[in-house]
Coordinates of C-alpha atoms in Angstrom, one line a residue:
Chain A
M1 CA 134.6 59.5 125.7
E2 CA 131.7 59.3 123.2
A3 CA 131.8 55.5 123.4
L4 CA 131.6 55.7 127.2
L5 CA 128.6 58.0 126.9
R6 CA 126.9 55.7 124.5
A7 CA 127.5 52.7 126.8
A8 CA 126.1 54.7 129.8
D9 CA 123.0 55.7 127.8
H10 CA 122.5 52.0 126.9
D11 CA 122.5 51.1 130.6
V12 CA 119.7 53.5 131.4
Q13 CA 116.8 51.3 130.4
P14 CA 113.2 52.6 130.6
A15 CA 111.1 50.8 133.1
L16 CA 108.1 48.8 132.0
S17 CA 104.8 50.8 131.8
P18 CA 102.0 49.7 134.1
E19 CA 100.3 48.0 131.2
Q20 CA 103.4 46.2 130.1
F21 CA 104.2 45.1 133.6
A22 CA 100.6 43.8 134.1
R23 CA 100.6 42.1 130.8
F24 CA 103.9 40.5 131.4
C25 CA 102.9 39.2 134.8
D26 CA 99.7 37.8 133.3
F27 CA 101.7 36.0 130.6
F28 CA 104.3 34.7 133.1
Y29 CA 101.6 33.4 135.4
H30 CA 99.8 31.7 132.5
H31 CA 103.0 29.8 131.6
T32 CA 104.5 29.0 135.0
G33 CA 101.8 29.5 137.7
I34 CA 104.1 32.0 139.3
L35 CA 102.3 35.2 140.2
F36 CA 104.3 38.5 140.6
G37 CA 102.6 41.5 142.2
E38 CA 103.5 45.1 142.3
S39 CA 105.7 44.5 145.3
K40 CA 108.0 42.4 143.0
R41 CA 108.2 45.1 140.3
Y42 CA 111.9 45.8 140.8
F43 CA 112.8 42.1 140.8
V44 CA 110.8 41.5 137.6
E45 CA 111.9 44.6 135.8
R46 CA 115.6 43.9 136.4
R47 CA 115.4 40.4 135.0
V48 CA 113.2 41.3 132.1
L49 CA 115.5 44.1 131.1
D50 CA 118.5 41.7 131.4
R51 CA 116.7 39.2 129.1
I52 CA 115.8 42.0 126.6
R53 CA 119.5 42.8 126.4
A54 CA 120.7 39.2 126.3
S55 CA 118.3 38.1 123.6
G56 CA 119.2 41.1 121.4
S57 CA 115.6 42.4 121.4
E58 CA 115.0 46.1 120.6
D59 CA 112.6 46.8 123.4
F60 CA 109.9 45.2 125.6
R61 CA 107.4 45.0 122.7
D62 CA 110.0 43.1 120.6
Y63 CA 110.9 40.9 123.5
F64 CA 107.3 40.1 124.4
A65 CA 106.6 39.0 120.8
L66 CA 109.7 36.8 121.0
I67 CA 108.6 34.9 124.2
R68 CA 105.0 34.6 123.0
F69 CA 105.7 33.3 119.5
D70 CA 109.0 31.5 119.6
A71 CA 107.8 27.9 119.1
S72 CA 111.2 26.5 120.4
G73 CA 110.5 28.1 123.8
R74 CA 114.2 28.6 124.4
E75 CA 114.0 32.3 125.4
L76 CA 111.0 31.6 127.5
Q77 CA 113.0 28.9 129.3
S78 CA 115.9 31.4 129.9
L79 CA 113.4 33.9 131.2
V80 CA 112.0 31.3 133.7
N81 CA 115.5 30.4 134.8
A82 CA 116.2 34.1 135.4
M83 CA 113.0 34.6 137.3
T84 CA 113.4 31.7 139.7
V85 CA 115.8 31.5 142.6
N86 CA 117.4 28.1 142.9
E87 CA 118.1 28.0 146.6
T88 CA 117.8 25.2 149.1
Y89 CA 118.3 24.8 152.8
F90 CA 117.1 22.5 155.6
F91 CA 113.4 22.6 156.4
R92 CA 112.6 24.8 153.5
E93 CA 108.7 25.1 153.3
D94 CA 108.6 23.0 156.5
Y95 CA 104.8 23.0 156.6
Q96 CA 105.0 20.3 154.0
F97 CA 107.1 18.1 156.3
A98 CA 104.6 18.7 159.0
A99 CA 101.8 17.5 156.7
L100 CA 103.9 14.5 155.8
T101 CA 104.4 13.4 159.4
S102 CA 101.0 14.4 160.8
D103 CA 98.7 13.1 158.1
V104 CA 100.3 11.5 155.0
L105 CA 102.5 8.9 156.7
P106 CA 99.9 7.7 159.2
Y107 CA 97.5 7.3 156.3
L108 CA 100.0 5.4 154.2
A109 CA 101.0 3.2 157.2
G110 CA 97.4 2.0 157.4
L111 CA 97.4 1.3 153.6
R112 CA 100.6 -0.4 153.0
Q113 CA 101.9 -3.8 154.2
R114 CA 105.4 -3.1 153.1
P115 CA 108.1 -0.3 153.6
I116 CA 106.9 3.2 152.9
R117 CA 108.9 4.8 150.1
I118 CA 109.7 8.5 149.9
W119 CA 111.5 10.1 146.9
S120 CA 113.1 13.5 146.9
L121 CA 113.3 14.6 143.3
P122 CA 115.4 16.7 142.6
C123 CA 117.4 16.4 145.8
S124 CA 120.1 19.0 145.0
T125 CA 122.8 19.0 147.7
G126 CA 120.7 16.8 150.1
E127 CA 119.0 19.3 152.3
E128 CA 115.5 18.1 151.4
P129 CA 115.9 14.3 151.8
Y130 CA 117.8 14.9 155.1
S131 CA 115.1 17.2 156.3
I132 CA 112.5 14.5 155.5
A133 CA 114.6 12.0 157.5
I134 CA 115.0 14.3 160.5
A135 CA 111.3 15.4 160.4
I136 CA 110.2 11.7 160.5
L137 CA 112.6 10.9 163.4
E138 CA 111.5 13.9 165.3
N139 CA 107.8 14.2 164.6
W140 CA 106.2 10.9 163.7
N141 CA 105.5 9.1 166.9
D142 CA 104.9 5.7 165.2
A143 CA 108.1 5.9 163.1
D144 CA 109.7 3.0 165.0
E145 CA 106.8 0.7 164.0
H146 CA 107.4 1.1 160.3
A147 CA 110.2 0.7 157.8
I148 CA 110.8 3.8 155.7
E149 CA 112.9 4.0 152.6
I150 CA 114.1 7.5 151.4
H151 CA 115.4 7.8 147.9
A152 CA 117.0 11.0 146.6
S153 CA 117.8 11.8 143.0
D154 CA 119.2 14.6 140.9
I155 CA 120.4 14.9 137.3
D156 CA 123.6 16.7 138.5
S157 CA 126.3 14.3 139.7
E158 CA 128.2 17.0 141.5
V159 CA 125.4 17.9 143.8
L160 CA 124.8 14.2 144.5
A161 CA 128.4 13.9 145.6
Q162 CA 127.9 16.9 147.9
A163 CA 124.7 15.4 149.2
R164 CA 126.4 12.1 150.0
A165 CA 129.1 14.0 151.9
G166 CA 126.5 15.7 154.0
I167 CA 128.6 18.8 154.9
Y168 CA 126.9 22.1 155.2
G169 CA 127.5 25.7 156.1
Q170 CA 125.5 28.1 158.3
R171 CA 123.3 29.2 155.5
S172 CA 121.9 25.7 154.9
L173 CA 121.3 25.2 158.6
Q174 CA 119.7 28.6 159.2
R175 CA 116.3 27.1 160.0
L176 CA 117.6 24.3 162.3
S177 CA 117.4 24.8 166.0
A178 CA 120.5 24.4 168.2
Q179 CA 119.0 21.2 169.6
L180 CA 118.6 19.6 166.2
R181 CA 122.1 20.7 165.1
A182 CA 123.5 19.1 168.3
R183 CA 121.5 16.0 167.8
Y184 CA 122.3 15.3 164.1
F185 CA 125.5 17.2 163.2
T186 CA 129.1 17.2 164.1
A187 CA 130.8 20.6 164.0
L188 CA 133.8 20.9 161.6
P189 CA 136.4 23.7 161.3
G190 CA 135.3 26.8 159.4
E191 CA 131.7 26.9 160.6
R192 CA 130.8 23.8 158.7
F193 CA 128.7 20.9 160.0
R194 CA 128.6 17.2 159.0
L195 CA 125.4 15.2 159.3
H196 CA 125.8 12.0 161.3
E197 CA 126.7 8.9 159.4
A198 CA 123.5 7.0 160.5
I199 CA 121.3 9.5 158.6
R200 CA 123.6 9.9 155.6
S201 CA 123.9 6.1 155.0
S202 CA 120.2 5.6 155.3
I203 CA 119.4 7.5 152.1
D204 CA 119.7 6.1 148.6
F205 CA 121.2 8.8 146.4
G206 CA 121.3 8.3 142.7
P207 CA 121.2 10.1 139.3
V208 CA 118.0 10.4 137.4
N209 CA 116.7 12.4 134.4
V210 CA 113.0 13.0 134.9
V211 CA 112.2 13.0 131.2
D212 CA 114.2 9.9 130.5
P213 CA 111.9 6.8 130.9
R214 CA 114.9 4.5 131.2
S215 CA 116.3 6.1 134.3
M216 CA 112.9 6.8 135.8
A217 CA 112.0 3.1 135.4
R218 CA 114.2 2.3 138.4
Y219 CA 111.8 4.1 140.7
R220 CA 108.5 2.3 141.1
D221 CA 105.9 1.9 143.9
M222 CA 106.8 5.2 145.5
D223 CA 104.4 6.4 148.2
V224 CA 105.5 10.0 148.4
V225 CA 107.4 12.1 145.9
F226 CA 108.7 15.5 146.8
C227 CA 109.1 17.3 143.5
R228 CA 109.4 20.9 144.4
N229 CA 110.4 23.8 142.2
L230 CA 111.5 21.5 139.3
L231 CA 108.7 21.5 136.8
I232 CA 108.6 25.3 136.5
Y233 CA 111.9 25.0 134.7
F234 CA 110.5 22.7 131.9
D235 CA 108.8 23.5 128.7
D236 CA 105.3 22.2 128.2
L237 CA 106.2 18.9 126.6
S238 CA 108.9 18.1 129.1
R239 CA 106.6 19.0 131.9
R240 CA 103.9 16.7 130.6
Q241 CA 106.5 13.9 130.3
A242 CA 107.8 14.5 133.8
V243 CA 104.3 14.5 135.4
E244 CA 103.4 11.3 133.6
A245 CA 106.8 9.8 134.7
I246 CA 106.0 10.7 138.3
Y247 CA 102.5 9.2 138.0
E248 CA 104.2 6.0 136.8
S249 CA 106.6 6.0 139.7
L250 CA 103.9 6.2 142.3
A251 CA 101.9 3.4 143.8
P252 CA 98.1 3.9 143.7
G253 CA 97.2 6.3 146.5
G254 CA 100.6 7.8 146.6
F255 CA 101.2 11.6 147.0
V256 CA 103.1 14.3 145.3
F257 CA 104.4 17.5 147.0
L258 CA 105.1 20.4 144.7
G259 CA 106.7 23.8 145.4
H260 CA 104.4 26.5 146.8
S261 CA 104.2 28.3 143.5
E262 CA 103.4 25.2 141.5
S263 CA 100.0 23.7 140.8
M264 CA 99.5 20.2 139.4
S265 CA 96.0 21.2 138.3
R266 CA 97.6 23.5 135.8
M267 CA 99.7 20.7 134.4
S268 CA 97.7 17.5 134.5
S269 CA 94.3 16.1 135.6
L270 CA 95.8 12.7 136.6
F271 CA 96.1 13.6 140.3
Q272 CA 93.5 14.5 142.9
P273 CA 94.3 17.6 144.9
R274 CA 94.0 17.1 148.7
K275 CA 94.2 19.7 151.5
V276 CA 96.4 18.1 154.1
S277 CA 97.2 20.2 157.2
D278 CA 98.5 23.5 155.7
S279 CA 99.6 21.9 152.4
I280 CA 98.0 21.0 149.1
V281 CA 99.2 17.6 148.0
Y282 CA 98.3 15.7 144.9
Q283 CA 97.2 12.0 145.1
K284 CA 97.3 9.3 142.5
P285 CA 93.9 7.8 142.6
L286 CA 93.6 4.6 144.7
D287 CA 92.2 2.8 141.7
G288 CA 94.9 4.3 139.4
E289 CA 96.6 1.5 137.6
Chain B
M1 CA 116.0 3.2 163.4
P2 CA 113.0 3.2 161.1
L3 CA 114.9 4.4 158.1
V4 CA 116.0 1.5 156.0
R5 CA 118.2 1.8 152.9
A6 CA 117.2 0.2 149.6
D7 CA 119.4 0.9 146.7
R8 CA 117.3 1.6 143.6
A9 CA 120.0 3.7 141.9
A10 CA 122.5 0.9 142.0
D11 CA 120.1 -1.8 140.9
P12 CA 120.5 -2.5 137.2
S13 CA 117.8 -5.1 137.3
A14 CA 115.2 -2.4 138.0
E15 CA 115.9 -0.8 134.7
G16 CA 113.4 -1.4 131.9
H17 CA 110.7 0.6 130.3
G18 CA 108.8 -1.8 128.2
D19 CA 110.5 -1.0 124.9
S20 CA 110.7 -4.1 122.8
G21 CA 112.3 -2.2 119.9
D22 CA 109.6 -3.6 117.6
P23 CA 107.0 -1.0 116.6
H24 CA 104.6 -3.6 115.5
A25 CA 104.7 -5.2 119.0
L26 CA 104.2 -1.8 120.5
L27 CA 101.1 -1.2 118.4
E28 CA 99.7 -4.4 119.7
E29 CA 100.5 -3.4 123.2
L30 CA 98.3 -0.3 122.8
Y31 CA 95.5 -2.7 123.2
A32 CA 96.9 -4.6 126.2
A33 CA 94.6 -5.3 129.1
E34 CA 96.7 -3.4 131.7
A35 CA 96.7 0.4 131.5
S36 CA 100.4 0.5 132.5
R37 CA 101.3 -1.6 129.4
R38 CA 99.3 0.6 127.2
R39 CA 101.0 3.7 128.7
A40 CA 104.4 2.2 128.1
A41 CA 103.5 1.3 124.5
A42 CA 102.2 4.9 123.8
R43 CA 105.3 6.4 125.4
N44 CA 107.6 4.3 123.3
L45 CA 105.7 4.8 120.1
A46 CA 106.5 8.5 120.5
M47 CA 109.8 7.6 118.8
Y48 CA 108.0 6.4 115.6
P49 CA 106.5 9.1 113.4
H50 CA 104.4 6.6 111.5
A51 CA 102.6 5.6 114.7
A52 CA 100.5 8.8 114.9
P53 CA 97.4 7.3 113.1
A54 CA 97.5 4.3 115.4
L55 CA 97.9 6.5 118.5
C56 CA 94.9 8.6 117.4
A57 CA 92.8 5.6 116.7
R58 CA 93.5 4.3 120.2
L59 CA 92.8 7.7 121.7
V60 CA 89.1 7.8 120.8
V61 CA 88.4 4.3 122.4
E62 CA 90.9 4.5 125.3
P63 CA 89.0 4.4 128.6
A64 CA 91.8 5.3 131.0
A65 CA 92.7 9.0 131.5
S66 CA 96.3 8.1 132.4
V67 CA 96.7 6.3 129.0
R68 CA 95.0 9.1 127.1
S69 CA 97.4 11.6 128.7
V70 CA 100.5 9.7 127.6
I71 CA 99.0 9.3 124.0
F72 CA 98.4 13.1 123.8
T73 CA 102.0 13.7 125.1
A74 CA 103.3 11.3 122.4
L75 CA 101.4 13.1 119.7
I76 CA 102.6 16.5 120.9
G77 CA 106.1 15.1 120.7
L78 CA 105.6 13.8 117.2
R79 CA 104.1 17.2 116.1
S80 CA 103.3 15.8 112.6
D81 CA 100.7 16.3 109.9
A82 CA 99.4 12.8 110.7
A83 CA 99.0 13.8 114.4
V84 CA 97.0 16.9 113.5
Q85 CA 94.8 15.0 111.1
G86 CA 94.1 12.4 113.8
L87 CA 93.4 15.0 116.4
L88 CA 91.1 17.3 114.4
P89 CA 88.1 14.9 114.6
C90 CA 88.3 15.1 118.4
L91 CA 87.1 18.7 118.1
R92 CA 83.7 17.2 117.1
S93 CA 83.7 14.7 120.1
E94 CA 80.9 14.8 122.7
D95 CA 83.6 13.8 125.2
V96 CA 84.5 17.1 126.8
A97 CA 87.7 15.8 128.4
L98 CA 88.9 14.3 125.1
R99 CA 88.0 17.5 123.2
N100 CA 89.7 19.8 125.7
A101 CA 92.8 17.7 125.7
A102 CA 92.8 17.8 121.8
I103 CA 92.5 21.6 121.9
E104 CA 95.5 21.8 124.2
A105 CA 97.5 19.3 122.1
L106 CA 96.8 21.1 118.8
G107 CA 97.9 24.4 120.5
H108 CA 101.3 22.8 120.8
M109 CA 101.7 22.3 117.0
P110 CA 101.5 25.8 115.5
D111 CA 103.4 25.3 112.3
V112 CA 101.8 21.9 111.5
L113 CA 98.3 23.2 112.3
E114 CA 98.6 26.3 110.1
P115 CA 97.4 24.7 106.8
Y116 CA 94.2 23.5 108.5
I117 CA 93.2 26.8 110.2
R118 CA 91.3 28.3 107.4
S119 CA 89.0 25.3 106.9
L120 CA 88.5 25.0 110.7
L121 CA 87.4 28.6 110.9
E122 CA 85.0 28.1 107.9
D123 CA 83.5 24.9 109.3
D124 CA 79.7 24.7 109.1
D125 CA 79.5 23.7 112.8
S126 CA 79.8 26.9 115.0
D127 CA 80.9 24.7 117.9
V128 CA 83.9 23.5 115.9
R129 CA 84.7 27.1 115.0
I130 CA 84.6 28.0 118.7
F131 CA 87.0 25.2 119.5
A132 CA 89.3 26.3 116.6
V133 CA 89.3 29.8 118.1
N134 CA 90.2 28.2 121.5
V135 CA 93.1 26.5 119.9
L136 CA 94.2 29.9 118.3
G137 CA 94.0 31.6 121.7
A138 CA 96.8 29.3 123.0
L139 CA 98.8 29.1 119.8
A140 CA 102.4 30.2 119.7
H141 CA 102.1 31.5 116.1
A142 CA 102.7 35.1 115.0
Q143 CA 99.6 35.0 112.8
A144 CA 97.3 33.9 115.6
P145 CA 96.1 37.5 116.4
R146 CA 95.5 38.1 112.6
W147 CA 93.3 35.0 112.3
L148 CA 91.3 36.0 115.4
E149 CA 90.8 39.4 113.9
A150 CA 89.5 37.8 110.7
V151 CA 87.0 35.9 112.9
L152 CA 85.7 39.2 114.4
R153 CA 85.2 40.7 110.9
C154 CA 83.6 37.7 109.2
D155 CA 82.1 35.0 111.5
P156 CA 78.3 35.3 111.7
H157 CA 78.0 33.6 115.1
V158 CA 78.1 35.7 118.2
N159 CA 79.6 33.0 120.4
V160 CA 82.5 32.4 117.9
C161 CA 83.2 36.1 118.0
A162 CA 83.0 36.2 121.7
A163 CA 85.6 33.4 121.9
A164 CA 87.8 35.3 119.5
V165 CA 87.6 38.4 121.7
E166 CA 88.7 36.4 124.7
G167 CA 91.7 35.1 122.6
L168 CA 92.6 38.6 121.5
A169 CA 92.5 39.8 125.1
E170 CA 95.5 37.4 125.6
L171 CA 97.2 37.6 122.3
G172 CA 96.1 40.9 120.7
D173 CA 98.3 43.9 119.9
Q174 CA 97.7 47.3 118.4
E175 CA 96.7 45.9 115.1
S176 CA 93.8 44.1 116.8
R177 CA 92.2 47.3 117.9
S178 CA 90.2 48.2 114.9
A179 CA 88.6 44.7 114.6
L180 CA 87.7 44.9 118.3
V181 CA 86.4 48.4 118.0
D182 CA 84.2 47.5 115.0
L183 CA 82.7 44.3 116.5
P184 CA 79.9 45.7 118.7
G185 CA 78.5 47.3 115.5
R186 CA 78.0 43.8 114.0
F187 CA 76.1 42.6 117.1
P188 CA 74.3 45.7 118.4
D189 CA 71.8 43.6 120.4
E190 CA 74.4 41.8 122.3
P191 CA 75.6 44.0 125.2
F192 CA 78.0 41.3 126.3
I193 CA 80.0 41.8 123.1
A194 CA 80.4 45.6 123.8
F195 CA 81.5 44.8 127.4
A196 CA 84.0 42.0 126.3
T197 CA 85.6 44.1 123.5
K198 CA 86.0 47.1 125.9
A199 CA 87.7 44.8 128.4
A200 CA 89.9 43.3 125.7
L201 CA 90.9 46.8 124.5
A202 CA 91.8 47.9 128.0
R203 CA 93.8 44.7 128.4
I204 CA 95.7 45.3 125.2
G205 CA 96.3 48.9 126.3
T206 CA 99.3 50.6 124.7
V207 CA 101.6 47.5 124.7

């Protein structure tokens, strides 16, 4: 019984003081660009307390010193992973696809005399590259006048296999209208849906490690790179390498779309920020070699 | 349909990243005419610790921002004494972009930088001391708050101390309080110092 009581006591963790919470949020924002407000206090506290326990720290003060001064950055990485939600579905942050079809593709069509190349990195289980394909077919009136390549890459071979299979459940399709479901999917037993072969076969899926120059070298002269919610998982050095690798993969004048909580300006000055429709995109200079 | 498939992933001929495997050839490539070749050389030289002096020498004459960025990333990856020695002169550069990038890069090398911190903080040039304090403000080193407190106690220049206050607002802890509390007494004619220390103390709070 005494052991049970001790275990119960251990589970009752004190909440962070207002100063600790504010300081933690400042620190986390400084390192990731992700800003948590008071409305996210419960979410933040739960994960911080979990990490305090998992790292063997005595208390918040001990843990805060660990994440600030640990040069390896391992615990900071674990914290970032715990604080971010790795979720994907069709037409996530769809205002970026609207910016793609309303402004970016027409601009690139006037600039290029060759196929326009779009790269989804990382593509996870395929929802993003397929959303790009559907958005182009549905919303870019001049699409039939141009050739468009869509490439999609991930470091995880299992998610690539799922992406190629193109079978999704209700949760992935939650933001898709009934009309789009009917137009692009075939219903399968068990409330699952398979994307039509014509779309699946149009996309080049393949493995890539963003911080490995050898695998990144396959991808050159890209015009648009969707790299959303990936860089926040990297430490500083890997993030620099990844951004420089993306710069290398783009043709001059090409664009990068990042996740809504990410900012290229905090990572690199190689790109020029552009306001396009409701999105901020980052452009490789037209005279960028 | 406008969507056309082009298999990059299955195209082995597309692979290649400019690594000749010969570090001497890579050092020559650092001076190639095309920026893309210079970037590839810098990226590949990151595997060779002895390349740090050559990377630093290229850095100060390199005109392309994209190449500079890759050189800095290579030096951060090398994280060596030679890299620090090559970067420290950049703190005296009139080129703001180069200087700021050097400050950021040095901030990634806490252990290697440690032996140089005392001499940086005792430099005759107050601007260099400010940049050194800027490095400390972003340094993942347990002694960083202590070094900044020493600046508050000893440095004669108000702007150096102001930069240290800013750093302590980020990194400071309870041990930093007395140095911050005492600082306005050293500069009684500088109301900004009183304001900045008060803000830093509030920021440190009781954490």
